[in-house]
Coordinates of C-alpha atoms in Angstrom, one line a residue:
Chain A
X23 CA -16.6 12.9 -32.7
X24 CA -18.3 9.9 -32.0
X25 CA -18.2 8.2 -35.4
X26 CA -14.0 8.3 -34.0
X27 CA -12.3 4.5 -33.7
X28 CA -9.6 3.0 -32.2
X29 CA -7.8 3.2 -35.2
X30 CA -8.8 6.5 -36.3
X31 CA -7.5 8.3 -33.1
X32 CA -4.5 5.9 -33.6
X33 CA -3.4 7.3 -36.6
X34 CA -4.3 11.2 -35.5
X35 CA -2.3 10.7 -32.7
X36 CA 1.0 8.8 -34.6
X37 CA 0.5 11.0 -37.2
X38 CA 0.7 14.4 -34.5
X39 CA 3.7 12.7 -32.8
X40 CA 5.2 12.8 -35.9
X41 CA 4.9 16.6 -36.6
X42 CA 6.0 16.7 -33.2
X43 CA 9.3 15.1 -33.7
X44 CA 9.7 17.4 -36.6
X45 CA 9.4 20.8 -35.3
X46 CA 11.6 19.5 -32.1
X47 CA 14.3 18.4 -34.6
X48 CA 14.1 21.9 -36.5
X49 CA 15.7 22.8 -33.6
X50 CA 17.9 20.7 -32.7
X51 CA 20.8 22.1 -34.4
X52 CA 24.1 20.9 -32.4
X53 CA 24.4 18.4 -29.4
X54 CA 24.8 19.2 -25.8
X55 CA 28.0 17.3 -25.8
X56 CA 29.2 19.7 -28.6
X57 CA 28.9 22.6 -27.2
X58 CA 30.9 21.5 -24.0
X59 CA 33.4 20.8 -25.7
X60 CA 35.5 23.4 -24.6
X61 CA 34.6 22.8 -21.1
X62 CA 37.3 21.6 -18.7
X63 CA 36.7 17.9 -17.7
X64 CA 36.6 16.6 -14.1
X65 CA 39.3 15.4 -13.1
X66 CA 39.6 11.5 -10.4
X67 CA 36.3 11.7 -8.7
X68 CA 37.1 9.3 -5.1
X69 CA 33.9 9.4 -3.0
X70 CA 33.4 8.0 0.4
X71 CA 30.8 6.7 2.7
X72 CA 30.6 8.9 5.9
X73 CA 27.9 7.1 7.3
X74 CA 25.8 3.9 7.4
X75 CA 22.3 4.7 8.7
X76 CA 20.9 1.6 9.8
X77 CA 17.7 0.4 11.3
X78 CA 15.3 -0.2 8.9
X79 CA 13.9 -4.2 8.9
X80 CA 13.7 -4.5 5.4
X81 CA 14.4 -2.5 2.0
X82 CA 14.7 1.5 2.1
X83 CA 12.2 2.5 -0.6
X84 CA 12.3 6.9 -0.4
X85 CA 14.6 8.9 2.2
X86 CA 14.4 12.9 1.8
X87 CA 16.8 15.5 3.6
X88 CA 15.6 18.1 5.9
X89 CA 16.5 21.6 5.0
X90 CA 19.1 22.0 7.9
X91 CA 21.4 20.1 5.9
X92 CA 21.2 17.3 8.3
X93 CA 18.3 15.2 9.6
X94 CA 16.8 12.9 6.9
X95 CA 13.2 11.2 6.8
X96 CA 13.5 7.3 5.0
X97 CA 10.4 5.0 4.6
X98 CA 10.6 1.3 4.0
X99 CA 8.6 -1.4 2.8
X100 CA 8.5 -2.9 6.4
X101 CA 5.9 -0.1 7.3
X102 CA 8.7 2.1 9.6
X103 CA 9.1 5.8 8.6
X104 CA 12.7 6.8 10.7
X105 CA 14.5 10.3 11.2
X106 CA 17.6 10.5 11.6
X107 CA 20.2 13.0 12.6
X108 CA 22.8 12.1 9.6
X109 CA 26.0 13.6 11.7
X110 CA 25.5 11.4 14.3
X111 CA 23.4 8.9 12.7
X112 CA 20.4 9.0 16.1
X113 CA 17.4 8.0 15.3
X114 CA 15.1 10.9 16.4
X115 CA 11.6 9.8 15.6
X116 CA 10.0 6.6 14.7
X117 CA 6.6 5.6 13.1
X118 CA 5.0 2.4 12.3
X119 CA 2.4 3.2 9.5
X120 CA -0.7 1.4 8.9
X121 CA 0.5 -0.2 5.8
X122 CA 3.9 -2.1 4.7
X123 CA 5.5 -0.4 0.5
X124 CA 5.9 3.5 2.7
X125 CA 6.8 4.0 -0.9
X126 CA 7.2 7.8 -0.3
X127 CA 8.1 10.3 2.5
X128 CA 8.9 13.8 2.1
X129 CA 10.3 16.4 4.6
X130 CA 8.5 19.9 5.4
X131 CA 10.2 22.8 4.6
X132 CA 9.9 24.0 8.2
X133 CA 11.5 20.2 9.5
X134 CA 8.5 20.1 11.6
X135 CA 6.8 17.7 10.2
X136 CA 7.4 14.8 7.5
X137 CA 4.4 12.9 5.2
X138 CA 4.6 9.8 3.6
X139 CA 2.2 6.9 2.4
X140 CA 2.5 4.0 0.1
X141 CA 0.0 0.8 -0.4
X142 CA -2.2 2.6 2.1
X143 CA -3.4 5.0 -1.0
X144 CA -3.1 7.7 1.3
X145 CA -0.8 11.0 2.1
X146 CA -0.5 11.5 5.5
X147 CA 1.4 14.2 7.6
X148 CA 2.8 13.5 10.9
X149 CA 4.0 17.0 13.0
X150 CA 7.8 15.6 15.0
X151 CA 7.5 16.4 18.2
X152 CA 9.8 17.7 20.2
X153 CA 9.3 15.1 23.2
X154 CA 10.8 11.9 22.1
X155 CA 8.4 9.7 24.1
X156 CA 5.5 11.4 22.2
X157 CA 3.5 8.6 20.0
X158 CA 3.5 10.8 16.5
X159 CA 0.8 8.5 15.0
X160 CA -1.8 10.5 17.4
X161 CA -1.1 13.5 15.4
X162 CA -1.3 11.7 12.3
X163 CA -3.0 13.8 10.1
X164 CA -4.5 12.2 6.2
X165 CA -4.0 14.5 3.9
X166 CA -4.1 13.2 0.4
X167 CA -6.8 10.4 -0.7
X168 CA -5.9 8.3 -4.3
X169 CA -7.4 5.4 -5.5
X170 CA -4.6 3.1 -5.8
X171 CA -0.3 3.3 -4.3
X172 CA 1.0 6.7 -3.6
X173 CA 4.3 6.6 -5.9
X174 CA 5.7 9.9 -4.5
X175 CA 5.3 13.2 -2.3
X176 CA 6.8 16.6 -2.0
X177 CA 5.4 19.6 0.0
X178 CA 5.3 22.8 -2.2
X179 CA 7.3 26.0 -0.7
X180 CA 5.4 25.8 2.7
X181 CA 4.4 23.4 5.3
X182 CA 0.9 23.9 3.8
X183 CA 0.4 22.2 0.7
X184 CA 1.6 18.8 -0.7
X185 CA 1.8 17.1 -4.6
X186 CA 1.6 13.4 -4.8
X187 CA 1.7 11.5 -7.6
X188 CA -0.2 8.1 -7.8
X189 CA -0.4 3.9 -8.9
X190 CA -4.0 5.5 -10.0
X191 CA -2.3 7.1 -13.4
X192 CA -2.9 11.1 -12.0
X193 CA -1.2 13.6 -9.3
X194 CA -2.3 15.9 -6.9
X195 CA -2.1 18.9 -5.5
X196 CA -3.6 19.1 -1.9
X197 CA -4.1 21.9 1.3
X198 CA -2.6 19.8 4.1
X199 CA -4.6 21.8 7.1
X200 CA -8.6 20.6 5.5
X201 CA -7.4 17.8 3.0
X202 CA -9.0 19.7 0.0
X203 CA -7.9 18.8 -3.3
X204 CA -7.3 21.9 -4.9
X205 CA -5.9 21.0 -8.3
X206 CA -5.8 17.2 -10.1
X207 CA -3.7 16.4 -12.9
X208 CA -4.4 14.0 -15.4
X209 CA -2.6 13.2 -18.6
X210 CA -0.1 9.9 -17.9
X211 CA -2.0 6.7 -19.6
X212 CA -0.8 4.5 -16.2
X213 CA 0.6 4.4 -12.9
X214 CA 3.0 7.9 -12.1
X215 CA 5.6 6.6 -10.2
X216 CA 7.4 9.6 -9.4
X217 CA 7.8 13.9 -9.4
X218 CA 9.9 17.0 -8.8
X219 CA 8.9 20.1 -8.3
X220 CA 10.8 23.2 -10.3
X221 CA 12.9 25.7 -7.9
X222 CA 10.3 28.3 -6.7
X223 CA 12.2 31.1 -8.7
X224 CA 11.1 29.5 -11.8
X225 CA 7.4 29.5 -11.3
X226 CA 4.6 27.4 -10.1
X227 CA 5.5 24.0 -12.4
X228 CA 6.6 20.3 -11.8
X229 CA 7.8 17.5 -14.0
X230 CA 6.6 14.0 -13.4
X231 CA 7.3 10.4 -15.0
X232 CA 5.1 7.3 -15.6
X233 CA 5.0 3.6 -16.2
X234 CA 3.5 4.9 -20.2
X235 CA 7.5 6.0 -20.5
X236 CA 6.7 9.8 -20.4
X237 CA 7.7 12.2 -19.0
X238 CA 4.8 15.4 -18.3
X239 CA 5.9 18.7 -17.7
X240 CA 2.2 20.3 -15.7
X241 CA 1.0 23.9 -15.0
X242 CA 0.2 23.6 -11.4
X243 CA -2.2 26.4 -11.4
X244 CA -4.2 25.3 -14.0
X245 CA -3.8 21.3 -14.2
X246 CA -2.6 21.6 -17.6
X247 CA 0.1 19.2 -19.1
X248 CA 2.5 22.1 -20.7
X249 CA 5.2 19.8 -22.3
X250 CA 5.6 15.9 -22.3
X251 CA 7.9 13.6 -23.4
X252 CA 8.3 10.5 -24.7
X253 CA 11.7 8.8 -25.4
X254 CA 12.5 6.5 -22.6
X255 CA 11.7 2.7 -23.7
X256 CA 10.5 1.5 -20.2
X257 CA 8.9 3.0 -17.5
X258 CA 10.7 6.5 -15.6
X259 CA 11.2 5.6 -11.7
X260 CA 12.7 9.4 -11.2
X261 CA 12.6 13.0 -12.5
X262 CA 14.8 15.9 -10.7
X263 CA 14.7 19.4 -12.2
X264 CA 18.0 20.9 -13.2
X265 CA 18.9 23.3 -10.4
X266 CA 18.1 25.9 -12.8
X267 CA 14.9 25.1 -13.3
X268 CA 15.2 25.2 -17.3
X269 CA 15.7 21.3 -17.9
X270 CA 15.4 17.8 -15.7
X271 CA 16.7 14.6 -15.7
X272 CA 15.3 11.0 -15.5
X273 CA 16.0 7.8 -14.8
X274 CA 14.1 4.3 -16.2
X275 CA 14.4 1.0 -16.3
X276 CA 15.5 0.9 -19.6
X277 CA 19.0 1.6 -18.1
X278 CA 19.4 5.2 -19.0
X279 CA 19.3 8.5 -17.7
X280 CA 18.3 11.4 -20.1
X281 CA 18.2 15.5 -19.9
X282 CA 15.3 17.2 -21.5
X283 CA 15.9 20.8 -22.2
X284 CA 12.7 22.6 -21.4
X285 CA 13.0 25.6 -23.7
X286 CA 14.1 23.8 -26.7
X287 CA 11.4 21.2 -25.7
X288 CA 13.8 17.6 -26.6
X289 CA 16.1 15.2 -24.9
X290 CA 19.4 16.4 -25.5
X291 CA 21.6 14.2 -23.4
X292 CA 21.9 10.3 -22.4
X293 CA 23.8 8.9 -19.9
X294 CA 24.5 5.3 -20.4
X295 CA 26.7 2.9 -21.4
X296 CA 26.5 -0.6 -23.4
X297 CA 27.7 -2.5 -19.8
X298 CA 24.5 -0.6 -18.1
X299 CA 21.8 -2.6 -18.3
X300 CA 19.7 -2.5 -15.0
X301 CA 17.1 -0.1 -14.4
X302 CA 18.1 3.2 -12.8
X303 CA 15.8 4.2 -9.4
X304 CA 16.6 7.7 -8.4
X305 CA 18.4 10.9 -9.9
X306 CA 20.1 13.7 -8.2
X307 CA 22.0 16.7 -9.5
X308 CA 24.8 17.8 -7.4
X309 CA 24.6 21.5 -6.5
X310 CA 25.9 23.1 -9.9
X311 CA 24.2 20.4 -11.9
X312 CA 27.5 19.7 -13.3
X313 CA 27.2 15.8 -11.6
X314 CA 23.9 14.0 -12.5
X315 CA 23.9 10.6 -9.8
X316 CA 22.3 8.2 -10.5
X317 CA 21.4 4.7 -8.1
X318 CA 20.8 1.7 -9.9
X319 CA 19.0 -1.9 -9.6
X320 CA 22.8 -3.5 -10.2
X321 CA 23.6 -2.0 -6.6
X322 CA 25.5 0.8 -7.9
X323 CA 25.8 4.3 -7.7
X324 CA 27.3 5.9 -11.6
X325 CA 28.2 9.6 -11.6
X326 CA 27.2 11.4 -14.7
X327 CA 29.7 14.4 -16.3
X328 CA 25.8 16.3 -17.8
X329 CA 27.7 18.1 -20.1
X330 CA 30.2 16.1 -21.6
X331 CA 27.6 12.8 -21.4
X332 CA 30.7 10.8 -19.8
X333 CA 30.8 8.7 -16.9
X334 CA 33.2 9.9 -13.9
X335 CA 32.9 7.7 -11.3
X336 CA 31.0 4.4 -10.5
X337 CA 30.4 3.9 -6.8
X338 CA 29.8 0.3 -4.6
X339 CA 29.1 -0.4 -1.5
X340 CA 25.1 -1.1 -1.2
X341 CA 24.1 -4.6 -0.8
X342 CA 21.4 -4.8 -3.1
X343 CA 19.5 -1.9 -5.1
X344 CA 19.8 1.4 -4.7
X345 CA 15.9 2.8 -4.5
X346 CA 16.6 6.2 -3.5
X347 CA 19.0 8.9 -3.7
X348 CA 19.0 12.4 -3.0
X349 CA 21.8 15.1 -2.5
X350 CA 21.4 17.2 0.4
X351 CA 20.5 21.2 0.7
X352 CA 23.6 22.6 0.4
X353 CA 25.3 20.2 -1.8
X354 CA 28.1 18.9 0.8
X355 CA 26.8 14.8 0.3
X356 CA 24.5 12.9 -0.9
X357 CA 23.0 9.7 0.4
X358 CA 21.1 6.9 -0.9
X359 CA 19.1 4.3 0.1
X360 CA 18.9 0.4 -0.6
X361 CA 17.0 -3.0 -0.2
X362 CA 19.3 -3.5 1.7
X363 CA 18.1 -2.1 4.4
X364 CA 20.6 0.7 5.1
X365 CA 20.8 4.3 3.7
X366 CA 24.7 5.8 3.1
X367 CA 25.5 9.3 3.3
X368 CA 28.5 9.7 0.7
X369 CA 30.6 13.1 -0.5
X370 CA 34.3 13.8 -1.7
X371 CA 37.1 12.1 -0.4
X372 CA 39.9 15.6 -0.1
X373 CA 43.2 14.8 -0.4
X374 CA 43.9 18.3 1.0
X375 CA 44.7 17.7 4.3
X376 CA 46.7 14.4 3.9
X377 CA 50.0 16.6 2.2
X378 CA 52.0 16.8 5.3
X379 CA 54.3 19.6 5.5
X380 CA 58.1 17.7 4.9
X381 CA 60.5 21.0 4.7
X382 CA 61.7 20.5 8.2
X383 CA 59.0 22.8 10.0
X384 CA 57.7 22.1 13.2
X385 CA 54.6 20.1 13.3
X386 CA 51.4 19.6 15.1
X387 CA 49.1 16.8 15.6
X388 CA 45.2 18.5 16.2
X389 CA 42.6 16.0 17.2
X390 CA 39.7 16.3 14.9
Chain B
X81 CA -8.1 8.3 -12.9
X82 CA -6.0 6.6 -16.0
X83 CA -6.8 3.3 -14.7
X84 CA -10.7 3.6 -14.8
X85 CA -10.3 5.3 -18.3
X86 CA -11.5 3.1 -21.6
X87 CA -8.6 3.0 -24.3
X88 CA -10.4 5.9 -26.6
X89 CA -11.1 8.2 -23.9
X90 CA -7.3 7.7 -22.8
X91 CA -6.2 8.2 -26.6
X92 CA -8.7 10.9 -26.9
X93 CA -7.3 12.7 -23.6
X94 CA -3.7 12.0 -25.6
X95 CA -4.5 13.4 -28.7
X96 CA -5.8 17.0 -27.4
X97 CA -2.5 16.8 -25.6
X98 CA -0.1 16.3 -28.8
X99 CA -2.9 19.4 -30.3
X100 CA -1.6 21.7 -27.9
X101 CA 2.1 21.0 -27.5
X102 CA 2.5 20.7 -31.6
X103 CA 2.1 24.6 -31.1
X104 CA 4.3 25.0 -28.3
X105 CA 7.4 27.8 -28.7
X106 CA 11.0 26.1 -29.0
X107 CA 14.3 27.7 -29.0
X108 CA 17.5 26.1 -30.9
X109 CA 19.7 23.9 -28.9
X110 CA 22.6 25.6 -29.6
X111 CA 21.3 28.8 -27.7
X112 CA 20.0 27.1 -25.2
X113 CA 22.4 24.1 -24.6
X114 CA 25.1 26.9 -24.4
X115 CA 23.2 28.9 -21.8
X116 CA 23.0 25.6 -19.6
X117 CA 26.9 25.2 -20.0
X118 CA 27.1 28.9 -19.1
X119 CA 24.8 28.5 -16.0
X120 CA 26.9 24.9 -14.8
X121 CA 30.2 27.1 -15.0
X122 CA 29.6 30.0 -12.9
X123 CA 27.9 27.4 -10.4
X124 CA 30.6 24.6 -10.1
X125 CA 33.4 26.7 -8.1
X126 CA 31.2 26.5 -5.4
X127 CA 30.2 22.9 -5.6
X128 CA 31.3 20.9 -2.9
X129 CA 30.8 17.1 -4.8
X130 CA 33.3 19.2 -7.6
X131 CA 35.6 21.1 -5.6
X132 CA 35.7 18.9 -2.4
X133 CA 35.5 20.2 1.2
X134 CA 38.5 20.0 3.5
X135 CA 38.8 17.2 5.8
X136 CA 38.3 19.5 8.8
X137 CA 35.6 21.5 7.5
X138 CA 33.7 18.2 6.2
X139 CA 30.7 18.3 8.3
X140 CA 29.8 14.3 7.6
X141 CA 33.8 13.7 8.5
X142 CA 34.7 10.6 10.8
X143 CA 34.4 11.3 14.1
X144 CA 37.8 10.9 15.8
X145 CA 40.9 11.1 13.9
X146 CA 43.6 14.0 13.6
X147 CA 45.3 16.6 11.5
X148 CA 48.7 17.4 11.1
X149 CA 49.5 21.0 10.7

């Protein structure tokens, strides 16, 4: 259609948002909030810090957990990618990329190997070896080529294949042993800034989020956009599927985080609250997806009740922003990562073991 | 790439997009919202950020310290 303007596509398109809107709100017959009602609430949420990781020389910009539940990969904007052993808090392997804004890192499902990239436009995958002296940037291996920042990385359900999602406005889907593209995805109007990949039982999808404010829901077979959405007012810095796999959560600098149900295709839930008003970096759903936690650009950390909408607990202790936050494998902490320099691994504070047994019986004193 | 698109081919690319999705099947909220709530309850027992973990069994506890038992 050439004879199409600016204006004409204008209007087609406000005009199709429209009908959009409408059919979604056919739908949209009671609230979330509503219907967990009946739900018990949470009771005092205390959290505390277990450990300080530190090490990095300048702001913490993406950390990822290994699947053992305990090593971690962080990136940083001083051009340092770290591993660390989280129980002890070791740093096992170092590298000094090429570039400084490592604005992405990723851990392989095996844990034998971690990729990250950043201002460098590049994936790359670095094997850990098991000899500390080893230099891992011989092995380096470039995986992934864009044409402007990488924004974010994730390897799919093996070692062998990796998304990224890109400053350059698209993501990709890439075989990590030749370097082939093997499926692009275009659709957000500028720079994707971040992704999440659904739980393999639900199928081959993944949700990511953009500086255009929407959120794209993408067939990764195919390269088709299935779903999008459009409600935050500011760019989306984070998207994390819903454990089971049927809605995901985001986080923007407009100060909110939402939930977008995937099979009644809307928003139904925002978490925020009039004395919010920095951006949010990074989402995470604890292990039921009961607790949505969110890091923010105020240096907090606010912990979301999904289904009642309420906030439970508001957490300090970083030094500056939060940029990163993830909760780990099995559910036991989570730990987040700041300009500041430091990441934190935080989980439950248990009262359980401080009630000391008064009626007179004999007691013990175990060394932990 | 977005950033090497002109504005009509990036509100062209936008428009096909709205085409297809205007089509897309949708289930209520109440069904749907209730099946989340469903899923959330029969997960959170076993949550360990709900339910907490013991002390002892914490495997990010302090190192040092004691019990009482």
């Amino acid at each position: 259609r050439p004879s199409d303007t600016l204006t004409t596509l204008k209007t087609e398109s406000e005009t199709l948002k429209t009908k959009l809107e409408e059919e979604r709100a056919k739908l949209h017959d009671v609230e979330l909030h509503q219907v967990a009602e009946k739900i018990e609430a949470l009771g005092q949420f205390v959290m505390k810090t277990r450990r300080t990781l530190k090490g990095h020389g300048n702001k913490v910009l993406c950390m990822d957990w290994c699947k053992d539940k305990r090593r971690i990969v962080s990136s940083s904007q001083d051009g340092k990618v770290i591993v660390w052993d989280a129980f002890t808090t070791n740093k096992e392997h170092a590298v000094t990329m090429p570039c400084t804004w490592v604005m992405a890192c990723a851990y392989a499902p095996s844990g034998c190997a971690v990729a990250c990239g950043g201002l460098d436009n590049k994936c790359s995958v670095y094997p850990l070896s098991l000899d500390k002296n080893e230099n891992l940037a011989a092995k380096k291996k470039s995986v992934a080529m864009h044409t402007n920042y990488l924004s974010a990385c994730c390897f799919t359900n093996s070692d062998m294949q990796i998304l990224t999602s890109s400053g350059d406005g698209t993501c990709a889907l890439w075989d990590v042993e030749s370097g082939q593209m093997l499926q692009s995805f275009h659709g957000h109007a500028a720079d994707v800034l971040c992704l999440d990949l659904a739980p393999s039982e639900t199928g081959n999808t993944f949700v990511s989020g953009g500086c255009d404010k929407k959120a794209c829901v993408w067939d990764m077979r195919t390269g088709q956009c299935i779903q999008s959405f459009e409600t935050h007012e500011s760019d989306i810095n984070s998207v994390r599927y819903y454990p089971s796999g049927d809605a995901f959560a985001s986080g923007s600098d407009d100060a909110t985080c939402r939930l977008y149900d995937l099979r009644a295709d809307r928003e139904v839930a925002i978490y925020s609250k009039e004395s919010i008003i920095f951006g949010t970096s990074s989402v995470d759903f604890s292990l039921s997806g009961r607790l949505l936690f969110g890091g923010y650009n105020d240096y907090t950390i606010n912990v979301w009740d999904v289904l009642k909408g309420t906030r439970v607990s508001i957490l300090f202790g970083h030094e500056n922003r939060v940029s990163t936050l993830r909760v780990s494998p099995d559910g036991t902490a989570f730990c987040s990562g700041s300009w500041d320099h430091t990441l934190r691994v935080t989980n439950r504070f248990s009262y359980a073991r401080l009630l000391v047994n008064w009626s007179g019986s004999h007691s013990v004193i175990t060394p932990l | 790439m977005a950033r090497d698109m002109s504005d009509k081919d990036i509100l062209k690319m936008e428009l096909e997009q709205l085409q297809k999705e205007v089509k897309n099947t949708r289930e209520p909220v109440s069904k749907t919202a209730k099946e989340i709530c469903e899923w959330v309850e029969a997960q959170s027992a076993e949550d360990p950020l709900i339910k907490g973990v013991p002390e002892d069994k914490n495997p990010f506890r302090e190192k040092g310290g004691c019990i009482i038992t």
